[in-house]
Short mmCIF file of C-alpha atoms in Angstrom, two decimals:
data_model
loop_
_atom_site.label_atom_id
_atom_site.label_comp_id
_atom_site.label_asym_id
_atom_site.label_seq_id
_atom_site.Cartn_x
_atom_site.Cartn_y
_atom_site.Cartn_z
CA MET A 154 -91.89 -11.29 76.37
CA LYS A 155 -94.64 -9.31 74.69
CA THR A 156 -97.12 -11.49 72.83
CA VAL A 157 -98.89 -9.75 69.95
CA SER A 158 -101.47 -11.26 67.67
CA THR A 159 -102.17 -10.91 63.99
CA LEU A 160 -105.85 -11.09 64.95
CA ALA A 161 -108.12 -8.47 66.48
CA LEU A 162 -110.95 -10.58 67.88
CA VAL A 163 -111.83 -8.26 70.73
CA PHE A 164 -112.17 -5.37 68.32
CA LEU A 165 -114.20 -7.35 65.80
CA THR A 166 -116.67 -8.72 68.30
CA CYS A 167 -117.42 -5.18 69.47
CA LEU A 168 -118.71 -4.15 66.04
CA ALA A 169 -122.48 -4.07 65.83
CA GLY A 170 -124.15 -6.91 63.95
CA HIS A 171 -126.87 -6.58 61.33
CA ALA A 172 -129.19 -9.03 59.62
CA GLN A 173 -127.85 -8.30 56.14
CA LYS A 174 -124.12 -8.16 56.59
CA VAL A 175 -121.06 -9.24 54.60
CA GLU A 176 -117.69 -9.59 56.34
CA LYS A 177 -114.32 -10.03 54.65
CA TYR A 178 -110.64 -9.90 55.54
CA TYR A 179 -107.80 -8.54 53.40
CA ASN A 180 -104.04 -8.77 53.68
CA TYR A 181 -101.59 -5.86 53.43
CA ASN A 182 -101.87 -6.01 49.62
CA TRP A 183 -105.68 -5.95 49.60
CA LYS A 184 -105.99 -9.60 48.64
CA GLU A 185 -108.84 -11.45 50.32
CA THR A 186 -107.56 -13.74 53.06
CA ASP A 187 -108.59 -15.40 56.31
CA ILE A 188 -108.38 -13.64 59.63
CA SER A 189 -104.91 -14.97 60.49
CA GLY A 190 -103.29 -13.05 57.62
CA ALA A 191 -105.48 -9.95 57.71
CA SER A 192 -104.41 -6.34 57.89
CA PHE A 193 -107.90 -5.03 57.10
CA TYR A 194 -111.38 -6.03 58.21
CA SER A 195 -114.32 -5.12 55.97
CA MET A 196 -117.98 -5.04 56.97
CA SER A 197 -120.81 -4.22 54.55
CA ASN A 198 -124.40 -3.68 55.69
CA LYS A 199 -127.60 -3.30 53.66
CA THR A 200 -129.24 0.09 54.23
CA ASP A 201 -132.09 2.01 52.64
CA SER A 202 -129.48 3.95 50.60
CA GLY A 203 -127.52 0.90 49.44
CA TRP A 204 -124.68 -1.16 50.89
CA LEU A 205 -122.64 0.76 53.43
CA ARG A 206 -119.09 -0.61 53.56
CA LYS A 207 -116.61 0.16 56.30
CA ASP A 208 -112.99 -1.00 56.11
CA TYR A 209 -110.84 -0.97 59.25
CA TYR A 210 -107.15 -1.04 59.99
CA ILE A 211 -107.29 -4.11 62.20
CA HIS A 212 -104.26 -3.29 64.33
CA ARG A 213 -105.19 0.37 64.80
CA LYS A 214 -108.90 -0.38 65.29
CA THR A 215 -109.71 2.68 63.16
CA LEU A 216 -111.56 3.33 59.91
CA GLN A 217 -109.68 3.09 56.63
CA MET A 218 -112.68 3.72 54.37
CA GLN A 219 -116.42 4.31 54.52
CA ALA A 220 -118.53 4.42 51.36
CA LEU A 221 -121.90 3.53 49.87
CA TYR A 222 -122.25 0.95 47.08
CA THR A 223 -125.10 -0.28 44.91
CA ASP A 224 -124.34 -3.98 45.42
CA SER A 225 -123.33 -6.40 48.17
CA SER A 226 -120.04 -7.16 46.39
CA CYS A 227 -119.21 -3.43 46.66
CA LYS A 228 -118.10 -3.00 43.06
CA VAL A 229 -119.96 0.22 42.20
CA HIS A 230 -119.68 3.30 44.40
CA ASN A 231 -122.91 5.26 44.80
CA GLY A 232 -122.65 7.98 47.42
CA MET A 233 -120.12 9.70 49.63
CA ALA A 234 -116.73 8.04 50.04
CA TYR A 235 -114.33 8.76 52.91
CA TYR A 236 -110.75 7.46 53.18
CA PHE A 237 -108.55 7.76 56.27
CA TYR A 238 -104.88 7.48 57.16
CA PRO A 239 -103.77 5.05 59.89
CA ASN A 240 -103.43 8.02 62.27
CA GLY A 241 -107.16 8.71 61.87
CA ASN A 242 -106.82 11.85 59.74
CA LEU A 243 -108.95 12.20 56.63
CA GLU A 244 -107.15 11.25 53.42
CA SER A 245 -109.87 12.08 50.87
CA VAL A 246 -113.58 12.72 50.56
CA GLY A 247 -115.96 13.02 47.63
CA ARG A 248 -119.16 11.79 46.02
CA VAL A 249 -119.44 8.98 43.46
CA ILE A 250 -122.67 8.33 41.54
CA ASP A 251 -123.02 4.99 39.73
CA GLY A 252 -119.25 4.53 39.82
CA LYS A 253 -118.37 8.00 38.53
CA LYS A 254 -116.90 10.87 40.55
CA GLN A 255 -119.25 13.84 40.70
CA GLY A 256 -118.67 17.24 42.27
CA GLN A 257 -115.77 18.41 44.38
CA TYR A 258 -113.14 16.00 45.68
CA PHE A 259 -110.69 16.91 48.42
CA SER A 260 -107.58 15.07 49.52
CA TYR A 261 -105.20 15.78 52.39
CA TYR A 262 -101.72 14.99 53.64
CA SER A 263 -101.50 12.73 56.68
CA GLU A 264 -100.72 15.75 58.89
CA GLY A 265 -104.07 17.30 57.89
CA MET A 266 -102.98 19.89 55.32
CA MET A 267 -104.95 20.06 52.09
CA LYS A 268 -103.32 18.25 49.17
CA ASN A 269 -105.69 18.94 46.29
CA SER A 270 -109.14 20.14 45.32
CA ILE A 271 -110.62 18.79 42.10
CA THR A 272 -114.14 19.09 40.66
CA TYR A 273 -115.46 16.17 38.59
CA LEU A 274 -118.27 15.66 36.10
CA ASP A 275 -118.91 12.04 35.15
CA ASN A 276 -115.44 11.05 36.38
CA GLU A 277 -113.61 13.78 34.42
CA PRO A 278 -112.13 16.95 35.93
CA VAL A 279 -113.95 20.20 35.08
CA GLY A 280 -113.49 23.77 36.19
CA THR A 281 -110.58 24.66 38.45
CA SER A 282 -108.29 22.01 39.97
CA ILE A 283 -105.59 22.95 42.47
CA LYS A 284 -102.82 20.97 44.17
CA TRP A 285 -100.54 22.04 47.01
CA ALA A 286 -97.19 20.89 48.40
CA LYS A 287 -96.69 20.31 52.11
CA SER A 288 -94.78 23.60 52.09
CA GLY A 289 -98.06 25.36 51.33
CA TYR A 290 -97.01 26.41 47.83
CA MET A 291 -99.36 25.64 44.97
CA THR A 292 -97.87 22.95 42.72
CA ASP A 293 -100.57 22.61 40.08
CA SER A 294 -103.40 24.81 38.83
CA ALA A 295 -105.58 23.73 35.94
CA PHE A 296 -108.85 24.78 34.36
CA TYR A 297 -110.82 22.34 32.22
CA ASN A 298 -113.85 22.97 30.06
CA LYS A 299 -116.56 20.31 29.84
CA ASP A 300 -115.11 19.05 26.56
CA GLY A 301 -111.71 18.44 28.19
CA SER A 302 -109.96 21.46 26.71
CA GLY A 303 -108.12 23.69 29.13
CA ILE A 304 -104.88 25.06 30.50
CA GLU A 305 -102.46 23.89 33.19
CA MET A 306 -99.58 25.44 35.13
CA GLU A 307 -97.22 23.58 37.48
CA TRP A 308 -94.72 24.72 40.12
CA PHE A 309 -91.98 23.12 42.21
CA ASP A 310 -92.54 22.73 45.96
CA ASP A 311 -90.84 26.08 46.61
CA GLY A 312 -93.06 27.99 44.17
CA ARG A 313 -90.69 28.13 41.19
CA PRO A 314 -92.28 27.43 37.77
CA SER A 315 -92.17 23.81 36.61
CA ALA A 316 -94.36 23.47 33.50
CA GLY A 317 -97.24 24.90 31.51
CA GLY A 318 -99.37 24.27 28.46
CA ARG A 319 -102.83 23.78 26.97
CA TYR A 320 -105.22 20.91 26.30
CA ALA A 321 -107.44 20.36 23.30
CA ALA A 322 -110.82 18.63 23.70
CA GLY A 323 -110.53 15.22 25.29
CA TYR A 324 -107.72 16.28 27.70
CA LYS A 325 -105.17 16.01 24.90
CA LYS A 326 -102.03 18.11 25.08
CA HIS A 327 -102.02 20.64 22.26
CA GLY A 328 -99.55 23.25 21.08
CA LYS A 329 -96.34 24.10 22.92
CA TRP A 330 -95.66 22.78 26.42
CA ASN A 331 -92.73 24.25 28.33
CA TYR A 332 -90.92 22.44 31.17
CA TYR A 333 -88.31 24.04 33.42
CA HIS A 334 -85.30 23.12 35.49
CA HIS A 335 -85.43 24.21 39.11
CA ASN A 336 -83.12 27.16 38.31
CA GLY A 337 -85.68 28.55 35.85
CA GLN A 338 -83.97 27.47 32.63
CA LEU A 339 -86.04 25.57 30.08
CA SER A 340 -85.50 21.82 30.35
CA CYS A 341 -87.79 20.77 27.53
CA ILE A 342 -90.05 22.16 24.83
CA GLU A 343 -92.65 19.73 23.51
CA LEU A 344 -94.92 20.41 20.55
CA TYR A 345 -98.26 18.54 20.40
CA ASN A 346 -101.16 18.23 18.00
CA ASN A 347 -104.29 16.85 19.71
CA GLY A 348 -102.26 14.61 22.00
CA ASN A 349 -99.69 13.54 19.42
CA LEU A 350 -96.11 14.53 20.22
CA LEU A 351 -94.59 16.13 17.15
CA GLN A 352 -91.30 17.58 18.34
CA VAL A 353 -89.05 17.65 21.40
CA LYS A 354 -86.17 19.98 22.27
CA LEU A 355 -84.08 19.37 25.39
CA PHE A 356 -81.81 21.81 27.24
CA ASP A 357 -79.39 21.51 30.13
CA GLU A 358 -79.42 23.81 33.16
CA THR A 359 -77.22 26.37 31.41
CA GLY A 360 -79.54 26.64 28.40
CA ASN A 361 -77.48 24.54 25.98
CA ALA A 362 -79.25 22.05 23.70
CA VAL A 363 -79.03 18.37 24.68
CA SER A 364 -78.64 15.88 21.86
CA ASP A 365 -78.63 12.63 23.88
CA THR A 366 -82.28 12.09 24.85
CA ALA A 367 -81.95 8.51 26.17
CA ASN A 368 -83.85 8.08 29.47
CA ARG A 369 -84.31 11.83 29.81
CA MET A 370 -88.01 12.13 28.95
CA MET A 371 -89.22 9.53 31.47
CA ARG A 372 -87.31 7.33 33.89
CA ALA A 373 -88.38 5.78 37.17
CA ALA A 374 -86.22 6.22 40.25
CA ALA A 375 -83.75 3.38 40.76
CA PHE A 376 -81.66 2.08 43.63
CA PRO A 377 -77.92 1.92 42.85
CA LYS A 378 -77.06 -1.55 41.48
CA GLY A 379 -80.75 -2.37 41.05
CA ILE A 380 -83.77 -3.59 42.97
CA GLY A 381 -81.89 -6.67 44.11
CA ALA A 382 -79.43 -4.45 45.97
CA TRP A 383 -82.35 -2.61 47.61
CA THR A 384 -83.82 -5.92 48.77
CA LYS A 385 -80.46 -6.96 50.21
CA TYR A 386 -80.17 -3.62 51.99
CA LEU A 387 -83.57 -4.13 53.64
CA GLN A 388 -82.81 -7.72 54.61
CA LYS A 389 -79.48 -6.72 56.14
CA GLN A 390 -80.86 -3.78 58.13
CA LEU A 391 -84.18 -5.20 59.32
CA TYR A 392 -84.48 -7.22 62.49
CA PHE A 393 -87.25 -8.81 64.52
CA PRO A 394 -87.78 -6.70 67.66
CA SER A 395 -86.57 -8.38 70.82
CA GLY A 396 -89.12 -9.22 73.47
CA TYR A 397 -91.90 -9.88 70.98
CA LYS A 398 -93.56 -13.14 70.01
CA ILE A 399 -96.15 -13.32 67.23
CA VAL A 400 -99.00 -15.79 67.58
CA ASN A 401 -101.13 -17.07 64.68
CA SER A 402 -98.40 -16.37 62.12
CA ASP A 403 -94.64 -16.62 61.52
CA LEU A 404 -94.45 -13.75 59.05
CA VAL A 405 -95.94 -10.25 59.38
CA ALA A 406 -95.70 -7.16 57.21
CA VAL A 407 -96.16 -3.42 57.31
CA VAL A 408 -96.37 -1.18 54.26
CA ALA A 409 -94.67 2.18 54.00
CA HIS A 410 -94.86 4.95 51.43
CA PHE A 411 -92.02 7.39 50.92
CA THR A 412 -90.91 10.05 48.46
CA LEU A 413 -87.60 10.13 46.63
CA SER A 414 -86.59 13.77 46.17
CA GLU A 415 -85.01 15.33 43.10
CA ASP A 416 -81.55 14.44 44.47
CA GLY A 417 -82.54 10.85 45.35
CA SER A 418 -82.91 11.35 49.10
CA VAL A 419 -85.72 9.66 51.05
CA GLU A 420 -88.32 11.99 52.53
CA ASP A 421 -91.88 11.87 53.87
CA ALA A 422 -91.68 8.20 54.88
CA GLU A 423 -94.86 7.03 56.64
CA ILE A 424 -96.73 3.83 57.40
CA SER A 425 -99.75 3.15 55.20
CA VAL A 426 -100.56 -0.39 56.42
CA PRO A 427 -99.82 -0.62 60.15
CA PHE A 428 -99.08 -3.54 62.46
CA TYR A 429 -97.60 -2.75 65.89
CA PRO A 430 -95.63 0.44 66.69
CA GLU A 431 -92.27 -1.27 67.33
CA PHE A 432 -92.36 -2.99 63.93
CA GLU A 433 -93.44 0.23 62.21
CA LYS A 434 -90.59 2.18 63.82
CA ILE A 435 -87.99 -0.34 62.67
CA ALA A 436 -89.35 -0.27 59.10
CA LEU A 437 -89.37 3.54 58.94
CA ASP A 438 -85.89 3.86 60.47
CA VAL A 439 -84.42 1.50 57.87
CA ILE A 440 -86.12 3.29 54.97
CA LYS A 441 -85.12 6.75 56.22
CA LYS A 442 -81.46 5.66 56.46
CA SER A 443 -81.45 4.43 52.87
CA PRO A 444 -78.54 5.45 50.65
CA LYS A 445 -79.46 7.94 47.94
CA TRP A 446 -81.34 6.62 44.93
CA ILE A 447 -80.87 7.56 41.28
CA PRO A 448 -83.67 10.13 40.94
CA ALA A 449 -86.59 9.82 38.58
CA MET A 450 -86.50 11.87 35.38
CA LEU A 451 -89.43 13.48 33.61
CA HIS A 452 -89.18 15.98 30.75
CA ASN A 453 -85.39 16.13 31.07
CA ARG A 454 -85.19 17.07 34.75
CA PRO A 455 -85.16 15.14 38.02
CA VAL A 456 -88.54 14.94 39.77
CA LYS A 457 -89.99 13.60 43.00
CA TYR A 458 -91.07 9.96 42.92
CA ARG A 459 -93.48 8.24 45.31
CA MET A 460 -92.65 4.68 46.39
CA ARG A 461 -94.60 1.90 48.12
CA GLN A 462 -92.59 -0.65 50.09
CA THR A 463 -93.75 -3.78 51.87
CA VAL A 464 -91.51 -4.58 54.84
CA SER A 465 -91.74 -8.16 56.11
CA PHE A 466 -90.66 -9.49 59.48
CA SER A 467 -89.99 -13.19 59.96
CA GLN A 468 -90.25 -14.62 63.45
CA SER A 469 -87.49 -17.06 62.60
CA ALA A 470 -85.12 -14.06 62.59
CA GLU A 471 -85.71 -13.49 66.29
#
């Protein structure tokens, strides 16, 4: 019988102490808790540059975030901020001054590939912003002037055109925006005036006009027969791993993120709040074997949809 703990006392006691230090614990949903229910450990220390906060994945004993703040409660960022995936790879990095993003921000996929590069001025994007798919194709390229006017082009993960249009000052859509089906046919033409939508025309994949617009402009992905059916699926498929006994708690959780593709299939499932490898593997296996979902819709075509799922394990199910 393997005994695993929800605590990480050995790890915590190895962290260096400081005279001006604030320690907190957070659960998998980033709600403050005591150590018995913690997924994250946070330590903030007073430095000459401000309060340096470091958040750790307790069960991986690795950094989740490191950033400077102006105050001990760590409400206002003021310096470089680094975020990390559970596997230790960098998730994002950038500078925040008095709570506002300034300069270039980079984010990455968990495997290490670059995800996007965005330049900010007082928390607003300026200049050139670029996003990439895991395939390496560019999926978004935008240029913004300081007043928020600009232009944007989007592509599908395989490089085919997805959308394009302009912004008026204040990052407001203006003029004609075109959206495309994956086969290259127009899916939607939207006409804007300073952010106000004036007219919409929808087309199917053969180019014919669509008159029924219900749920075609924006619709979240949905599990067949509803969220209750998804919960039942998880409960039926999940099991408490044999040979394990949890001390300090009867219920533990991991959190996974996954993408629902344009056809409703699950892809890119990964753990974002870890516990122990055996529990993580069970959670990912169940999610990956999910039946197809009803895909999300945006601008009259199916689109990818990112999901966050908490997976709980009850010791009583052993």
